[in-house]
Amino acid sequence: MLLKAGPKWEDLNKDCLVNVVTRLGMKSLLIVIPFVCKSWYRVSLDPSCWQTINFQEIKYGHQSWYHFSSAYAFFKSIIKRSQGNATTVMLPTLCTEEVLRYLASKCPALKALYFPSAIWDNSSFVLPKLICKWKNLELLKLGNSINMVKILEGISLHCKNFCQLDIDSTAYIGRRAAAAIPTLLPNIKYLNLRRANISRTGLKRILRGCKKLVHLDVRDSVGFECDDKLLKLGSHISNFQIFKDDDAYIVGFIGEVEIYAGFEENASET
Amino acid sequence: MSNTSENPNPSSSSAKITLKTSDNELFEVEEAVAMKFCTVKQYFEDEKDNDVAARGSSTVIPLPNVHSAVLARLISYCKKLPQSNAVADNHEEEETKKKERKQYGTPGDLVDLISAANYLDFKEGLEFFNQALADHIQNKSVEYVRKFFGIKGDFEPHEEEKYREEYAWAFEGVDED
């Protein structure tokens, strides 16, 4: 130890301890930290520990530490802990309308909302009605493109600071949805359509209409072929990702990208 | 230890600032390093005298909450900041950084470093040491955490049981009752 007397945990500033324990994730915050000692127990209940709530940490198949039937009660109790301070929430795969409604009523300060990647997930059906509760929303990640136009309408009406939209996992972005992006979110800065299915016309509209884009990711997307014309249209975007990172040669063979998509995950991250 | 105690010679090329620790040691540090500590920076702004170069080491800034052993460690961390602060963008880099964080001593050291970094409002340092401490307790059991940090559990058995009950749904075999 640096000091002879030795430090006392109680002397550590509470904000510092909060900062440390929030790095450990939800599971530690629930079943380790509270039982270390009384002061750590109190820290684990501090709303500032629950500003970021990542329900996606809970994996299917590891249901031993929570039960399907009590899932709603569990989600509610966690959301309650933030006492309205939660700014980032990653929704669980089990997300229901009920959970979403509860979140909307309790966490008006939300800035970032992540839906799980799931084509069948239908909790986003109710989303258009709830968007108006989150005036500070800046980021939305959708797991599919269900109801997308209505959701974007809500965003354009209520969320003045909105700047990032991510749509994940082979979502099909139809003509109306593609047109809605530049029409309803002309000021969007970050758009992630990786692996989505979007037509060339739709992509062109986005490139023409969203002049403030600094990041556009359409890697592994299908529905269009990349050419100089598209690249030129996107030349205002400082981070325009349209090829696979490592295999630039794939240009012109976009149709094949789909086949490689499974291997892409690790390859492009290194 | 890199402190130059009671060094009255300010004749080096870059501007220096003298910091005085809780145990009355004097540290002469480069301005660039000292300005990483927002508390020190604020001191100068409050004095409305940013001309550090002219006054140089004649100004002594007292840091009554920081011990010399801790300050020496913070300064040495500051000097290698550029490499350590780059954002790790892949797994390998993250592992390297994890190793680097491990070198920063025992949990006790880290508590001292965090408290000092917090007092000095030294953001990069706070981020680094907080993560280093978190690394130590990531994925560890309650018993391990207690033992590792020398914390005595102060729950009465019945209290602990009561608290655990609150979390009953989170444990295996909840529906036993």
CSV table of C-alpha atoms in Angstrom, one decimal:
chain,number,residue,atom,x,y,z
A,1,MET,CA,0.0,0.0,0.0
A,2,LEU,CA,1.1,3.5,-0.8
A,3,LEU,CA,0.1,4.9,2.6
A,4,LYS,CA,1.3,3.2,5.8
A,5,ALA,CA,-2.0,3.7,7.6
A,6,GLY,CA,-3.8,1.9,4.8
A,7,PRO,CA,-6.9,3.2,3.1
A,8,LYS,CA,-10.4,2.7,4.4
A,9,TRP,CA,-13.1,1.8,1.9
A,10,GLU,CA,-15.4,4.1,3.7
A,11,ASP,CA,-13.1,7.0,2.8
A,12,LEU,CA,-13.5,6.4,-0.8
A,13,ASN,CA,-15.8,9.0,-2.3
A,14,LYS,CA,-19.2,7.5,-3.0
A,15,ASP,CA,-19.3,8.8,-6.6
A,16,CYS,CA,-16.0,6.9,-7.2
A,17,LEU,CA,-17.3,3.7,-5.8
A,18,VAL,CA,-20.5,4.1,-7.9
A,19,ASN,CA,-18.3,4.6,-11.0
A,20,VAL,CA,-16.3,1.5,-10.2
A,21,VAL,CA,-19.3,-0.8,-9.5
A,22,THR,CA,-21.3,0.3,-12.5
A,23,ARG,CA,-18.5,-1.0,-14.7
A,24,LEU,CA,-19.2,-4.5,-13.4
A,25,GLY,CA,-22.6,-5.0,-15.0
A,26,MET,CA,-26.0,-5.8,-13.8
A,27,LYS,CA,-25.4,-9.3,-12.4
A,28,SER,CA,-22.6,-8.1,-10.0
A,29,LEU,CA,-24.6,-5.1,-9.0
A,30,LEU,CA,-27.5,-7.4,-8.0
A,31,ILE,CA,-25.9,-10.4,-6.4
A,32,VAL,CA,-22.3,-9.5,-5.4
A,33,ILE,CA,-21.9,-5.8,-4.5
A,34,PRO,CA,-24.9,-5.6,-2.1
A,35,PHE,CA,-23.6,-8.4,0.1
A,36,VAL,CA,-20.0,-7.2,0.5
A,37,CYS,CA,-20.9,-4.9,3.4
A,38,LYS,CA,-23.6,-2.4,4.4
A,39,SER,CA,-22.0,0.6,2.7
A,40,TRP,CA,-21.7,-1.3,-0.6
A,41,TYR,CA,-25.3,-2.4,-0.2
A,42,ARG,CA,-26.3,1.3,0.0
A,43,VAL,CA,-24.2,2.1,-3.0
A,44,SER,CA,-25.8,-0.6,-5.0
A,45,LEU,CA,-29.2,1.0,-4.5
A,46,ASP,CA,-28.0,4.4,-5.6
A,47,PRO,CA,-30.0,5.6,-8.6
A,48,SER,CA,-26.8,6.7,-10.3
A,49,CYS,CA,-25.8,3.0,-10.5
A,50,TRP,CA,-28.7,2.4,-12.7
A,51,GLN,CA,-28.4,5.1,-15.4
A,52,THR,CA,-27.4,2.4,-17.9
A,53,ILE,CA,-29.5,-0.7,-17.7
A,54,ASN,CA,-28.4,-3.5,-19.9
A,55,PHE,CA,-31.1,-6.2,-19.9
A,56,GLN,CA,-29.3,-7.9,-22.8
A,57,GLU,CA,-26.7,-9.1,-20.3
A,58,ILE,CA,-29.2,-11.7,-19.4
A,59,LYS,CA,-28.7,-14.6,-21.8
A,60,TYR,CA,-31.3,-17.2,-22.7
A,61,GLY,CA,-30.3,-20.6,-21.4
A,62,HIS,CA,-29.0,-19.0,-18.2
A,63,GLN,CA,-32.3,-18.6,-16.6
A,64,SER,CA,-31.2,-19.9,-13.3
A,65,TRP,CA,-30.8,-16.5,-11.9
A,66,TYR,CA,-34.2,-15.3,-12.9
A,67,HIS,CA,-37.5,-16.9,-13.8
A,68,PHE,CA,-39.5,-16.5,-16.9
A,69,SER,CA,-42.7,-16.0,-14.9
A,70,SER,CA,-41.3,-13.3,-12.7
A,71,ALA,CA,-39.5,-11.5,-15.6
A,72,TYR,CA,-41.9,-8.6,-15.7
A,73,ALA,CA,-41.5,-8.0,-11.9
A,74,PHE,CA,-37.8,-8.3,-12.4
A,75,PHE,CA,-37.6,-5.7,-15.2
A,76,LYS,CA,-39.9,-3.4,-13.3
A,77,SER,CA,-37.8,-3.6,-10.1
A,78,ILE,CA,-34.7,-2.8,-12.0
A,79,ILE,CA,-36.2,0.1,-13.9
A,80,LYS,CA,-37.6,1.4,-10.6
A,81,ARG,CA,-34.1,1.5,-9.1
A,82,SER,CA,-33.0,4.2,-11.5
A,83,GLN,CA,-35.7,6.5,-10.0
A,84,GLY,CA,-36.3,8.1,-13.4
A,85,ASN,CA,-32.6,8.7,-14.1
A,86,ALA,CA,-32.0,5.9,-16.6
A,87,THR,CA,-30.6,7.4,-19.8
A,88,THR,CA,-29.5,4.2,-21.6
A,89,VAL,CA,-31.6,1.0,-21.7
A,90,MET,CA,-30.9,-2.1,-23.7
A,91,LEU,CA,-34.1,-4.1,-23.7
A,92,PRO,CA,-34.2,-7.8,-23.1
A,93,THR,CA,-35.2,-10.4,-25.6
A,94,LEU,CA,-38.2,-11.1,-23.5
A,95,CYS,CA,-39.4,-7.5,-23.8
A,96,THR,CA,-43.1,-7.2,-23.7
A,97,GLU,CA,-45.5,-4.2,-24.4
A,98,GLU,CA,-46.0,-4.1,-20.6
A,99,VAL,CA,-42.3,-3.5,-20.0
A,100,LEU,CA,-42.0,-0.9,-22.7
A,101,ARG,CA,-45.0,1.0,-21.3
A,102,TYR,CA,-43.6,0.9,-17.8
A,103,LEU,CA,-40.3,2.2,-19.1
A,104,ALA,CA,-42.0,5.0,-20.9
A,105,SER,CA,-43.9,6.0,-17.8
A,106,LYS,CA,-40.9,5.8,-15.4
A,107,CYS,CA,-37.9,7.0,-17.4
A,108,PRO,CA,-38.6,10.2,-19.2
A,109,ALA,CA,-34.9,11.1,-19.3
A,110,LEU,CA,-34.1,8.3,-21.7
A,111,LYS,CA,-31.5,9.1,-24.3
A,112,ALA,CA,-30.7,5.8,-25.9
A,113,LEU,CA,-33.0,2.8,-26.4
A,114,TYR,CA,-31.8,-0.5,-27.8
A,115,PHE,CA,-34.2,-3.2,-29.0
A,116,PRO,CA,-32.9,-6.7,-29.2
A,117,SER,CA,-32.1,-8.2,-32.6
A,118,ALA,CA,-35.2,-10.2,-33.3
A,119,ILE,CA,-37.3,-10.4,-36.4
A,120,TRP,CA,-40.3,-11.8,-34.5
A,121,ASP,CA,-40.1,-9.3,-31.6
A,122,ASN,CA,-43.3,-7.3,-31.6
A,123,SER,CA,-42.9,-5.1,-28.6
A,124,SER,CA,-42.1,-2.3,-31.0
A,125,PHE,CA,-45.7,-2.4,-32.1
A,126,VAL,CA,-46.6,-0.1,-29.2
A,127,LEU,CA,-43.5,2.1,-29.7
A,128,PRO,CA,-45.1,4.8,-31.9
A,129,LYS,CA,-47.5,5.7,-29.1
A,130,LEU,CA,-44.7,5.9,-26.5
A,131,ILE,CA,-42.1,7.9,-28.3
A,132,CYS,CA,-43.7,11.1,-27.2
A,133,LYS,CA,-42.7,10.3,-23.6
A,134,TRP,CA,-39.0,10.4,-24.5
A,135,LYS,CA,-38.3,14.0,-25.5
A,136,ASN,CA,-34.6,13.6,-25.0
A,137,LEU,CA,-34.2,10.5,-27.1
A,138,GLU,CA,-31.0,10.7,-29.2
A,139,LEU,CA,-30.4,7.1,-30.2
A,140,LEU,CA,-32.8,4.2,-31.2
A,141,LYS,CA,-31.7,0.8,-32.3
A,142,LEU,CA,-34.5,-1.3,-33.8
A,143,GLY,CA,-34.4,-5.1,-34.0
A,144,ASN,CA,-36.6,-5.1,-37.1
A,145,SER,CA,-38.4,-2.6,-39.4
A,146,ILE,CA,-41.9,-3.2,-38.1
A,147,ASN,CA,-43.9,0.0,-37.8
A,148,MET,CA,-40.8,2.0,-38.8
A,149,VAL,CA,-42.6,4.8,-40.6
A,150,LYS,CA,-44.8,5.5,-37.6
A,151,ILE,CA,-41.9,5.3,-35.2
A,152,LEU,CA,-40.0,7.8,-37.3
A,153,GLU,CA,-43.0,10.1,-37.4
A,154,GLY,CA,-43.1,10.1,-33.6
A,155,ILE,CA,-39.4,10.9,-33.4
A,156,SER,CA,-39.6,13.8,-35.8
A,157,LEU,CA,-42.4,15.3,-33.8
A,158,HIS,CA,-41.1,14.8,-30.3
A,159,CYS,CA,-37.4,14.1,-30.2
A,160,LYS,CA,-35.5,17.3,-31.1
A,161,ASN,CA,-32.1,15.9,-30.3
A,162,PHE,CA,-32.4,12.6,-32.2
A,163,CYS,CA,-29.3,11.8,-34.2
A,164,GLN,CA,-28.7,8.1,-34.4
A,165,LEU,CA,-30.8,5.3,-35.9
A,166,ASP,CA,-29.6,1.7,-36.0
A,167,ILE,CA,-31.6,-1.0,-37.7
A,168,ASP,CA,-30.1,-4.4,-37.2
A,169,SER,CA,-30.2,-7.9,-38.5
A,170,THR,CA,-31.4,-8.4,-42.1
A,171,ALA,CA,-34.4,-6.1,-41.7
A,172,TYR,CA,-36.2,-5.4,-44.9
A,173,ILE,CA,-36.5,-1.7,-45.4
A,174,GLY,CA,-39.3,-1.1,-47.8
A,175,ARG,CA,-39.9,1.8,-50.2
A,176,ARG,CA,-41.9,3.8,-47.7
A,177,ALA,CA,-39.6,3.2,-44.8
A,178,ALA,CA,-36.5,4.1,-46.9
A,179,ALA,CA,-38.3,7.3,-48.0
A,180,ALA,CA,-39.3,8.1,-44.4
A,181,ILE,CA,-35.7,8.4,-43.3
A,182,PRO,CA,-34.7,11.5,-45.3
A,183,THR,CA,-38.3,13.0,-45.0
A,184,LEU,CA,-38.7,12.6,-41.3
A,185,LEU,CA,-35.1,12.6,-40.1
A,186,PRO,CA,-33.3,15.0,-42.4
A,187,ASN,CA,-30.8,16.0,-39.7
A,188,ILE,CA,-29.8,12.5,-38.7
A,189,LYS,CA,-26.0,12.1,-38.2
A,190,TYR,CA,-25.5,8.3,-37.6
A,191,LEU,CA,-27.3,5.7,-39.6
A,192,ASN,CA,-26.5,2.0,-39.3
A,193,LEU,CA,-28.3,-0.3,-41.8
A,194,ARG,CA,-25.7,-3.0,-41.7
A,195,ARG,CA,-27.1,-6.3,-43.1
A,196,ALA,CA,-30.4,-4.7,-44.0
A,197,ASN,CA,-32.2,-5.2,-47.2
A,198,ILE,CA,-32.7,-1.9,-48.9
A,199,SER,CA,-33.2,-1.0,-52.6
A,200,ARG,CA,-30.9,1.2,-54.6
A,201,THR,CA,-33.5,3.8,-55.0
A,202,GLY,CA,-34.1,3.9,-51.2
A,203,LEU,CA,-30.4,4.2,-50.5
A,204,LYS,CA,-30.0,7.0,-53.1
A,205,ARG,CA,-32.8,8.9,-51.4
A,206,ILE,CA,-31.1,8.7,-48.1
A,207,LEU,CA,-27.8,9.8,-49.5
A,208,ARG,CA,-29.4,12.8,-51.2
A,209,GLY,CA,-31.8,13.7,-48.4
A,210,CYS,CA,-29.6,13.3,-45.2
A,211,LYS,CA,-27.0,16.0,-45.7
A,212,LYS,CA,-25.8,15.9,-42.1
A,213,LEU,CA,-24.8,12.3,-42.1
A,214,VAL,CA,-21.3,11.7,-40.7
A,215,HIS,CA,-21.6,7.9,-40.4
A,216,LEU,CA,-23.5,5.5,-42.7
A,217,ASP,CA,-23.0,1.8,-42.5
A,218,VAL,CA,-24.5,-0.4,-45.2
A,219,ARG,CA,-22.0,-3.2,-45.1
A,220,ASP,CA,-23.3,-6.6,-46.0
A,221,SER,CA,-26.6,-5.0,-47.0
A,222,VAL,CA,-28.4,-6.5,-50.0
A,223,GLY,CA,-30.8,-5.0,-52.5
A,224,PHE,CA,-28.3,-2.7,-54.4
A,225,GLU,CA,-25.0,-2.9,-56.1
A,226,CYS,CA,-22.3,-0.5,-55.1
A,227,ASP,CA,-20.8,1.6,-57.9
A,228,ASP,CA,-19.1,5.0,-58.3
A,229,LYS,CA,-22.4,6.8,-58.6
A,230,LEU,CA,-23.4,5.7,-55.1
A,231,LEU,CA,-20.0,6.5,-53.7
A,232,LYS,CA,-20.1,9.9,-55.2
A,233,LEU,CA,-23.6,10.5,-53.7
A,234,GLY,CA,-22.2,9.6,-50.3
A,235,SER,CA,-19.0,11.6,-50.6
A,236,HIS,CA,-20.2,14.1,-48.0
A,237,ILE,CA,-20.3,11.3,-45.4
A,238,SER,CA,-17.0,11.2,-43.5
A,239,ASN,CA,-17.5,7.6,-42.4
A,240,PHE,CA,-19.3,5.9,-45.3
A,241,GLN,CA,-19.0,2.1,-44.9
A,242,ILE,CA,-20.2,0.2,-47.9
A,243,PHE,CA,-17.6,-2.5,-48.4
A,244,LYS,CA,-16.4,-5.2,-46.2
A,245,ASP,CA,-13.5,-3.8,-44.2
A,246,ASP,CA,-10.9,-6.3,-45.0
A,247,ASP,CA,-12.0,-7.4,-48.5
A,248,ALA,CA,-12.3,-4.3,-50.6
A,249,TYR,CA,-12.1,-6.5,-53.7
A,250,ILE,CA,-15.7,-7.5,-53.0
A,251,VAL,CA,-16.7,-4.3,-54.8
A,252,GLY,CA,-19.0,-5.2,-57.7
A,253,PHE,CA,-19.8,-8.6,-56.1
A,254,ILE,CA,-22.2,-7.3,-53.6
A,255,GLY,CA,-24.5,-10.2,-54.2
A,256,GLU,CA,-21.9,-12.5,-52.7
A,257,VAL,CA,-21.6,-10.6,-49.5
A,258,GLU,CA,-24.5,-12.3,-48.1
A,259,ILE,CA,-22.8,-15.6,-48.3
A,260,TYR,CA,-19.8,-14.3,-46.3
A,261,ALA,CA,-21.9,-12.5,-43.8
A,262,GLY,CA,-21.5,-15.2,-41.2
A,263,PHE,CA,-17.7,-14.9,-41.2
A,264,GLU,CA,-17.7,-11.2,-41.3
A,265,GLU,CA,-18.5,-10.5,-37.7
A,266,ASN,CA,-15.0,-11.3,-36.4
A,267,ALA,CA,-13.0,-10.5,-39.5
A,268,SER,CA,-14.1,-6.9,-39.7
A,269,GLU,CA,-13.6,-6.2,-36.1
A,270,THR,CA,-9.9,-6.8,-36.1
B,1,MET,CA,10.3,8.3,-6.6
B,2,SER,CA,10.7,11.2,-9.0
B,3,ASN,CA,10.1,14.2,-6.8
B,4,THR,CA,12.8,16.8,-6.5
B,5,SER,CA,12.4,18.0,-3.0
B,6,GLU,CA,13.1,21.6,-2.1
B,7,ASN,CA,14.6,22.3,-5.5
B,8,PRO,CA,15.0,26.1,-5.9
B,9,ASN,CA,16.4,26.0,-9.4
B,10,PRO,CA,13.7,26.9,-12.0
B,11,SER,CA,16.2,27.3,-14.9
B,12,SER,CA,14.9,24.4,-17.1
B,13,SER,CA,13.5,25.1,-20.5
B,14,SER,CA,9.8,24.3,-20.0
B,15,ALA,CA,7.6,26.0,-17.4
B,16,LYS,CA,7.4,24.2,-14.0
B,17,ILE,CA,4.9,24.3,-11.3
B,18,THR,CA,5.6,23.3,-7.7
B,19,LEU,CA,3.1,21.2,-5.8
B,20,LYS,CA,3.2,20.7,-2.1
B,21,THR,CA,1.7,17.5,-0.7
B,22,SER,CA,0.1,16.7,2.6
B,23,ASP,CA,3.4,15.5,4.1
B,24,ASN,CA,5.1,18.7,3.0
B,25,GLU,CA,7.1,17.3,0.1
B,26,LEU,CA,7.6,19.6,-2.8
B,27,PHE,CA,7.2,18.4,-6.4
B,28,GLU,CA,8.4,20.4,-9.3
B,29,VAL,CA,6.4,19.2,-12.3
B,30,GLU,CA,6.1,20.3,-15.9
B,31,GLU,CA,3.2,22.7,-16.6
B,32,ALA,CA,1.7,20.3,-19.1
B,33,VAL,CA,1.6,17.6,-16.5
B,34,ALA,CA,0.2,19.8,-13.8
B,35,MET,CA,-2.5,21.1,-16.0
B,36,LYS,CA,-3.9,17.6,-16.4
B,37,PHE,CA,-5.1,18.1,-12.8
B,38,CYS,CA,-8.1,20.3,-13.1
B,39,THR,CA,-7.9,21.3,-9.5
B,40,VAL,CA,-4.5,22.7,-10.1
B,41,LYS,CA,-5.6,24.4,-13.3
B,42,GLN,CA,-8.5,25.9,-11.5
B,43,TYR,CA,-6.2,27.3,-8.9
B,44,PHE,CA,-4.4,29.3,-11.6
B,45,GLU,CA,-7.5,30.5,-13.2
B,46,ASP,CA,-8.9,31.6,-9.9
B,47,GLU,CA,-5.7,33.6,-9.4
B,48,LYS,CA,-6.3,35.2,-12.8
B,49,ASP,CA,-2.7,34.6,-13.5
B,50,ASN,CA,-2.2,32.2,-16.3
B,51,ASP,CA,1.4,33.4,-16.9
B,52,VAL,CA,2.8,30.3,-15.3
B,53,ALA,CA,6.0,30.6,-17.2
B,54,ALA,CA,7.0,33.9,-15.7
B,55,ARG,CA,6.2,33.0,-12.1
B,56,GLY,CA,7.3,29.5,-12.6
B,57,SER,CA,8.2,27.5,-9.5
B,58,SER,CA,7.9,30.5,-7.3
B,59,THR,CA,4.3,29.6,-6.9
B,60,VAL,CA,3.7,26.7,-4.6
B,61,ILE,CA,0.3,25.0,-4.9
B,62,PRO,CA,-0.7,23.2,-1.7
B,63,LEU,CA,-2.5,19.8,-2.1
B,64,PRO,CA,-3.4,19.0,1.5
B,65,ASN,CA,-5.4,15.9,0.5
B,66,VAL,CA,-2.6,14.2,-1.5
B,67,HIS,CA,0.3,12.2,0.0
B,68,SER,CA,3.7,12.4,-1.8
B,69,ALA,CA,3.7,8.6,-2.5
B,70,VAL,CA,0.4,8.9,-4.3
B,71,LEU,CA,1.3,12.1,-6.2
B,72,ALA,CA,4.6,10.5,-7.4
B,73,ARG,CA,2.6,7.6,-8.8
B,74,LEU,CA,0.0,10.0,-10.5
B,75,ILE,CA,2.8,12.0,-12.1
B,76,SER,CA,4.5,9.0,-13.5
B,77,TYR,CA,1.1,7.8,-14.9
B,78,CYS,CA,0.6,11.2,-16.4
B,79,LYS,CA,3.9,11.0,-18.3
B,80,LYS,CA,2.9,7.9,-20.2
B,81,LEU,CA,-0.7,9.0,-20.8
B,82,PRO,CA,-0.6,9.2,-24.6
B,83,GLN,CA,-0.3,5.4,-25.1
B,84,SER,CA,-2.5,4.3,-22.2
B,85,ASN,CA,-5.4,6.5,-23.2
B,86,ALA,CA,-6.0,5.4,-26.7
B,87,VAL,CA,-9.3,3.7,-27.0
B,88,ALA,CA,-9.0,-0.1,-27.4
B,89,ASP,CA,-10.9,-1.1,-30.4
B,90,ASN,CA,-10.2,-4.8,-30.5
B,91,HIS,CA,-9.8,-7.8,-28.2
B,92,GLU,CA,-6.0,-8.0,-28.3
B,93,GLU,CA,-5.6,-4.3,-27.4
B,94,GLU,CA,-8.1,-4.6,-24.6
B,95,GLU,CA,-6.0,-7.5,-23.2
B,96,THR,CA,-2.9,-5.5,-23.3
B,97,LYS,CA,-4.6,-2.6,-21.6
B,98,LYS,CA,-5.9,-5.0,-18.9
B,99,LYS,CA,-2.4,-6.1,-18.2
B,100,GLU,CA,-1.2,-2.6,-18.1
B,101,ARG,CA,-3.9,-1.7,-15.6
B,102,LYS,CA,-3.0,-4.7,-13.4
B,103,GLN,CA,0.5,-3.3,-12.9
B,104,TYR,CA,-0.9,-0.4,-11.0
B,105,GLY,CA,-0.6,-2.2,-7.7
B,106,THR,CA,-2.8,-3.6,-5.0
B,107,PRO,CA,-6.5,-2.6,-4.4
B,108,GLY,CA,-5.3,-0.5,-1.6
B,109,ASP,CA,-3.0,1.5,-3.9
B,110,LEU,CA,-5.9,1.9,-6.3
B,111,VAL,CA,-8.1,3.3,-3.6
B,112,ASP,CA,-5.5,5.9,-2.8
B,113,LEU,CA,-4.9,6.7,-6.4
B,114,ILE,CA,-8.7,7.0,-7.1
B,115,SER,CA,-9.2,9.3,-4.1
B,116,ALA,CA,-6.3,11.5,-5.2
B,117,ALA,CA,-7.3,11.6,-8.8
B,118,ASN,CA,-10.8,12.5,-7.8
B,119,TYR,CA,-9.6,15.3,-5.5
B,120,LEU,CA,-7.3,16.6,-8.3
B,121,ASP,CA,-10.1,16.2,-10.9
B,122,PHE,CA,-7.8,14.3,-13.1
B,123,LYS,CA,-10.2,12.7,-15.5
B,124,GLU,CA,-8.1,10.3,-17.6
B,125,GLY,CA,-6.5,9.0,-14.4
B,126,LEU,CA,-9.8,8.5,-12.7
B,127,GLU,CA,-11.1,6.6,-15.7
B,128,PHE,CA,-8.0,4.4,-15.8
B,129,PHE,CA,-7.8,3.6,-12.1
B,130,ASN,CA,-11.6,3.0,-11.7
B,131,GLN,CA,-11.4,0.5,-14.5
B,132,ALA,CA,-8.3,-1.1,-12.9
B,133,LEU,CA,-10.2,-1.5,-9.7
B,134,ALA,CA,-13.3,-2.9,-11.5
B,135,ASP,CA,-11.0,-5.4,-13.3
B,136,HIS,CA,-10.1,-6.8,-9.9
B,137,ILE,CA,-13.7,-7.5,-8.8
B,138,GLN,CA,-15.2,-8.4,-12.2
B,139,ASN,CA,-16.9,-11.8,-12.0
B,140,LYS,CA,-15.8,-12.5,-8.5
B,141,SER,CA,-17.8,-13.8,-5.6
B,142,VAL,CA,-18.8,-11.9,-2.5
B,143,GLU,CA,-16.4,-13.8,-0.4
B,144,TYR,CA,-13.5,-13.2,-2.8
B,145,VAL,CA,-14.2,-9.5,-3.0
B,146,ARG,CA,-14.3,-9.2,0.8
B,147,LYS,CA,-11.1,-11.1,1.3
B,148,PHE,CA,-9.3,-9.4,-1.6
B,149,PHE,CA,-10.0,-5.9,-0.4
B,150,GLY,CA,-9.9,-6.7,3.3
B,151,ILE,CA,-13.5,-5.8,3.9
B,152,LYS,CA,-15.3,-7.3,6.8
B,153,GLY,CA,-18.9,-8.2,6.2
B,154,ASP,CA,-20.9,-6.2,8.7
B,155,PHE,CA,-24.3,-7.8,8.1
B,156,GLU,CA,-25.8,-9.8,11.0
B,157,PRO,CA,-26.7,-13.2,9.7
B,158,HIS,CA,-30.4,-12.5,9.9
B,159,GLU,CA,-30.0,-9.1,8.2
B,160,GLU,CA,-28.0,-10.7,5.3
B,161,GLU,CA,-30.8,-13.3,5.0
B,162,LYS,CA,-33.4,-10.5,4.8
B,163,TYR,CA,-31.5,-8.7,2.1
B,164,ARG,CA,-30.9,-11.9,0.2
B,165,GLU,CA,-34.6,-12.5,0.3
B,166,GLU,CA,-35.2,-9.3,-1.5
B,167,TYR,CA,-33.2,-10.8,-4.3
B,168,ALA,CA,-34.7,-14.2,-4.0
B,169,TRP,CA,-36.0,-14.2,-7.5
B,170,ALA,CA,-32.5,-13.7,-8.8
B,171,PHE,CA,-31.2,-16.9,-7.3
B,172,GLU,CA,-31.4,-20.5,-8.2
B,173,GLY,CA,-34.2,-22.5,-6.5
B,174,VAL,CA,-36.3,-19.5,-5.7
B,175,ASP,CA,-39.6,-21.4,-5.5
B,176,GLU,CA,-38.5,-23.5,-2.6
B,177,ASP,CA,-40.6,-21.6,-0.1
